[in-house]
Structure formats: C-alpha cells, structure tokens
C-alpha positions as CSV (number, residue, x, y, z in Angstrom):
1,X,-35.3,88.8,-17.2
2,X,-34.9,91.5,-20.0
3,X,-37.5,91.2,-22.4
4,X,-38.5,90.2,-24.8
5,X,-36.8,87.3,-25.4
6,X,-36.8,86.8,-28.7
7,X,-36.4,82.8,-29.9
8,X,-36.1,80.5,-33.2
9,X,-36.8,77.3,-33.5
10,X,-35.0,75.9,-37.0
11,X,-34.8,72.5,-38.7
12,X,-35.4,71.4,-41.4
13,X,-38.7,71.9,-43.5
14,X,-40.2,73.6,-40.3
15,X,-42.8,72.1,-40.8
16,X,-42.2,68.9,-37.2
17,X,-39.6,69.7,-34.5
18,X,-39.0,73.8,-35.0
19,X,-43.0,74.1,-34.9
20,X,-43.9,71.5,-32.5
21,X,-40.9,73.3,-30.3
22,X,-42.4,77.0,-31.5
23,X,-45.8,75.9,-29.9
24,X,-44.5,74.7,-26.4
25,X,-42.9,76.9,-25.3
26,X,-45.4,79.6,-26.6
27,X,-47.7,77.2,-24.2
28,X,-44.4,77.4,-21.7
29,X,-44.2,81.3,-20.9
30,X,-48.1,82.0,-21.3
31,X,-49.1,79.2,-19.1
32,X,-46.4,81.1,-16.8
33,X,-47.5,84.6,-17.5
34,X,-45.0,85.1,-19.5
35,X,-46.3,85.4,-22.8
36,X,-45.5,89.4,-23.2
37,X,-42.0,88.8,-22.5
38,X,-41.4,87.3,-25.8
39,X,-41.3,86.1,-28.9
40,X,-41.2,83.0,-30.6
41,X,-41.3,81.7,-33.2
42,X,-39.9,78.7,-35.8
43,X,-38.3,78.6,-39.3
44,X,-36.9,76.2,-41.8
45,X,-33.4,75.7,-43.4
46,X,-34.6,74.7,-46.3
47,X,-37.3,75.2,-49.5
48,X,-38.6,71.7,-49.3
49,X,-41.9,72.8,-47.4
50,X,-42.5,76.9,-47.7
51,X,-45.6,77.4,-47.6
52,X,-46.5,74.1,-45.9
53,X,-49.0,74.0,-42.9
54,X,-47.6,72.1,-39.9
55,X,-46.9,68.2,-39.8
56,X,-50.7,66.4,-39.0
57,X,-48.4,64.2,-36.7
58,X,-47.2,67.5,-35.0
59,X,-50.6,69.3,-35.0
60,X,-52.3,65.9,-34.1
61,X,-49.1,65.8,-30.8
62,X,-50.2,69.4,-30.1
63,X,-53.4,68.8,-30.0
64,X,-53.2,66.4,-27.1
65,X,-52.1,68.5,-24.6
66,X,-53.9,70.9,-26.2
67,X,-51.9,73.6,-27.7
68,X,-53.2,75.3,-30.8
69,X,-50.2,75.7,-33.7
70,X,-53.2,76.2,-36.2
71,X,-52.3,78.6,-39.5
72,X,-48.5,78.0,-39.1
73,X,-46.7,77.8,-42.9
74,X,-43.3,76.8,-43.2
75,X,-40.8,79.7,-43.9
76,X,-37.7,80.4,-44.7
77,X,-34.6,81.4,-41.8
78,X,-33.1,84.6,-44.0
79,X,-30.1,86.6,-42.5
80,X,-32.1,89.7,-41.8
81,X,-33.1,87.8,-39.1
82,X,-29.6,87.6,-37.2
83,X,-30.8,90.9,-36.3
84,X,-34.8,90.3,-35.7
85,X,-33.9,87.6,-32.9
86,X,-31.9,86.8,-29.6
87,X,-31.4,83.6,-30.3
88,X,-31.7,80.6,-33.0
89,X,-32.4,77.1,-31.8
90,X,-31.8,74.3,-33.9
91,X,-33.4,70.3,-34.0
92,X,-30.2,69.0,-34.8
93,X,-26.2,69.0,-35.9
94,X,-27.1,69.6,-39.1
95,X,-29.8,72.8,-38.7
96,X,-26.6,74.3,-36.8
97,X,-24.2,73.9,-39.6
98,X,-26.9,75.3,-41.4
99,X,-28.4,77.5,-39.5
100,X,-24.5,79.1,-38.8
101,X,-24.2,79.4,-42.9
102,X,-27.1,81.0,-43.5
103,X,-27.1,83.8,-41.0
104,X,-23.7,84.4,-41.2
105,X,-21.4,86.6,-37.9
106,X,-24.8,88.4,-37.0
107,X,-25.7,85.3,-35.1
108,X,-22.5,84.3,-34.2
109,X,-22.4,82.6,-29.8
110,X,-26.6,82.6,-30.6
111,X,-27.1,79.0,-31.6
112,X,-27.8,76.8,-29.7
113,X,-29.0,73.0,-30.3
114,X,-32.1,72.7,-28.4
115,X,-31.2,69.7,-26.2
116,X,-27.6,71.4,-24.8
117,X,-31.2,73.1,-22.5
118,X,-31.4,69.4,-21.3
119,X,-28.2,68.7,-20.9
120,X,-28.0,66.6,-23.4
121,X,-25.4,66.3,-27.0
122,X,-27.9,64.7,-29.0
123,X,-30.4,65.6,-31.9
124,X,-34.0,66.5,-31.1
125,X,-35.7,62.8,-32.5
126,X,-37.3,63.9,-36.3
127,X,-40.1,62.3,-36.8
128,X,-40.3,62.4,-40.4
129,X,-37.8,59.2,-40.3
130,X,-39.1,58.1,-36.9
131,X,-42.9,58.4,-37.3
132,X,-42.9,58.8,-33.6
133,X,-43.9,62.2,-32.0
134,X,-44.4,61.5,-29.3
135,X,-41.0,61.2,-28.5
136,X,-40.0,64.1,-30.9
137,X,-42.5,65.9,-28.3
138,X,-41.1,64.4,-24.9
139,X,-37.2,66.2,-26.5
140,X,-38.6,69.6,-27.2
141,X,-41.0,69.7,-24.2
142,X,-36.9,69.2,-22.2
143,X,-35.2,71.6,-23.9
144,X,-38.1,74.1,-24.4
145,X,-38.7,74.0,-20.3
146,X,-34.2,73.6,-19.9
147,X,-34.4,77.0,-22.4
148,X,-36.9,79.1,-19.8
149,X,-34.4,77.9,-16.6
150,X,-31.8,78.8,-18.5
151,X,-32.7,81.9,-19.3
152,X,-34.7,82.4,-15.8
153,X,-31.4,82.6,-14.4
154,X,-30.1,85.4,-16.4
155,X,-28.5,84.0,-19.2
156,X,-26.6,86.7,-21.6
157,X,-28.5,87.9,-24.0
158,X,-26.9,89.4,-27.3
C-alpha cells in the first residue's frame, strides 16, 4: 500500500455521517498502527451547517466507542479538493451526484459510495431523519472496514 492515502468522506452537511466516517476510519487505522499512512477528512456538499460542530448524536455514538471527535467544524467541499485528495467517499446517491458535479472531471474514477466497500448498493442510514445514530454507526463501521480491506488488497490509486 502506497502512503499516504488521502480520503475525504462526504455527506450533505458534514455534521453526522461523513464526520462519523472520518473519525471511525481514523480510529481503525490508528488501532492498526497505520495512522501515518493516511490523511483522512470530511466535508459537506451544502452550506447548511458550515462551521457547526459534530452533531450531538454522532458525538455520543463515537464517545461510546472511545473515539474523540472534538474540535471538528463542518466544512464545504471545494473544487480544489479534487487535487488534494485521492478518494472521495459519499454516504448516499445524492452525495455522489453533488460530489461529481462540484469536483468536476479531475475527480473522475475516485468517487465511491461508502457501502460499496461493504458489498451493498444501499445508502448509509441518515440519522438526521431516522434519529438512530447506532444504525448509522453500524453502516459506517462496515463501510470503513471494507474500504480499509480494499486498500490493503492493493487497490489502485489515482
């Protein structure tokens, strides 16, 4: 595996799902002693929550797992991100459309939906609507574990 892998997780507001994925992935690579091989972040496709802290439901689920996400403000996806990150990982189909439109051709072939890595075509459950952050955590953990396995297998990088 070449290093560092630069992975940007993306959702609508960057306060629930993409932030959860960012910190779950950071925890997974840290536990494996691979933190230096990764740069991991998250961003929003919309301006609704820019500058807001991590949603209290996401924060509570992460804290229950011993994962700290303090100090993370929501930030907007930028066209320049296409040059700064290797992989863009969306949480749902709407994120995928928005990412491709906002990043342009420079990110072609580097945009994936998180649960693809868990052999599922479905979207990550959105706790903004369901209120169930535990189900979202299960989805995110499965997707991040699958993504890490994919990268370990020597997946091609752009």
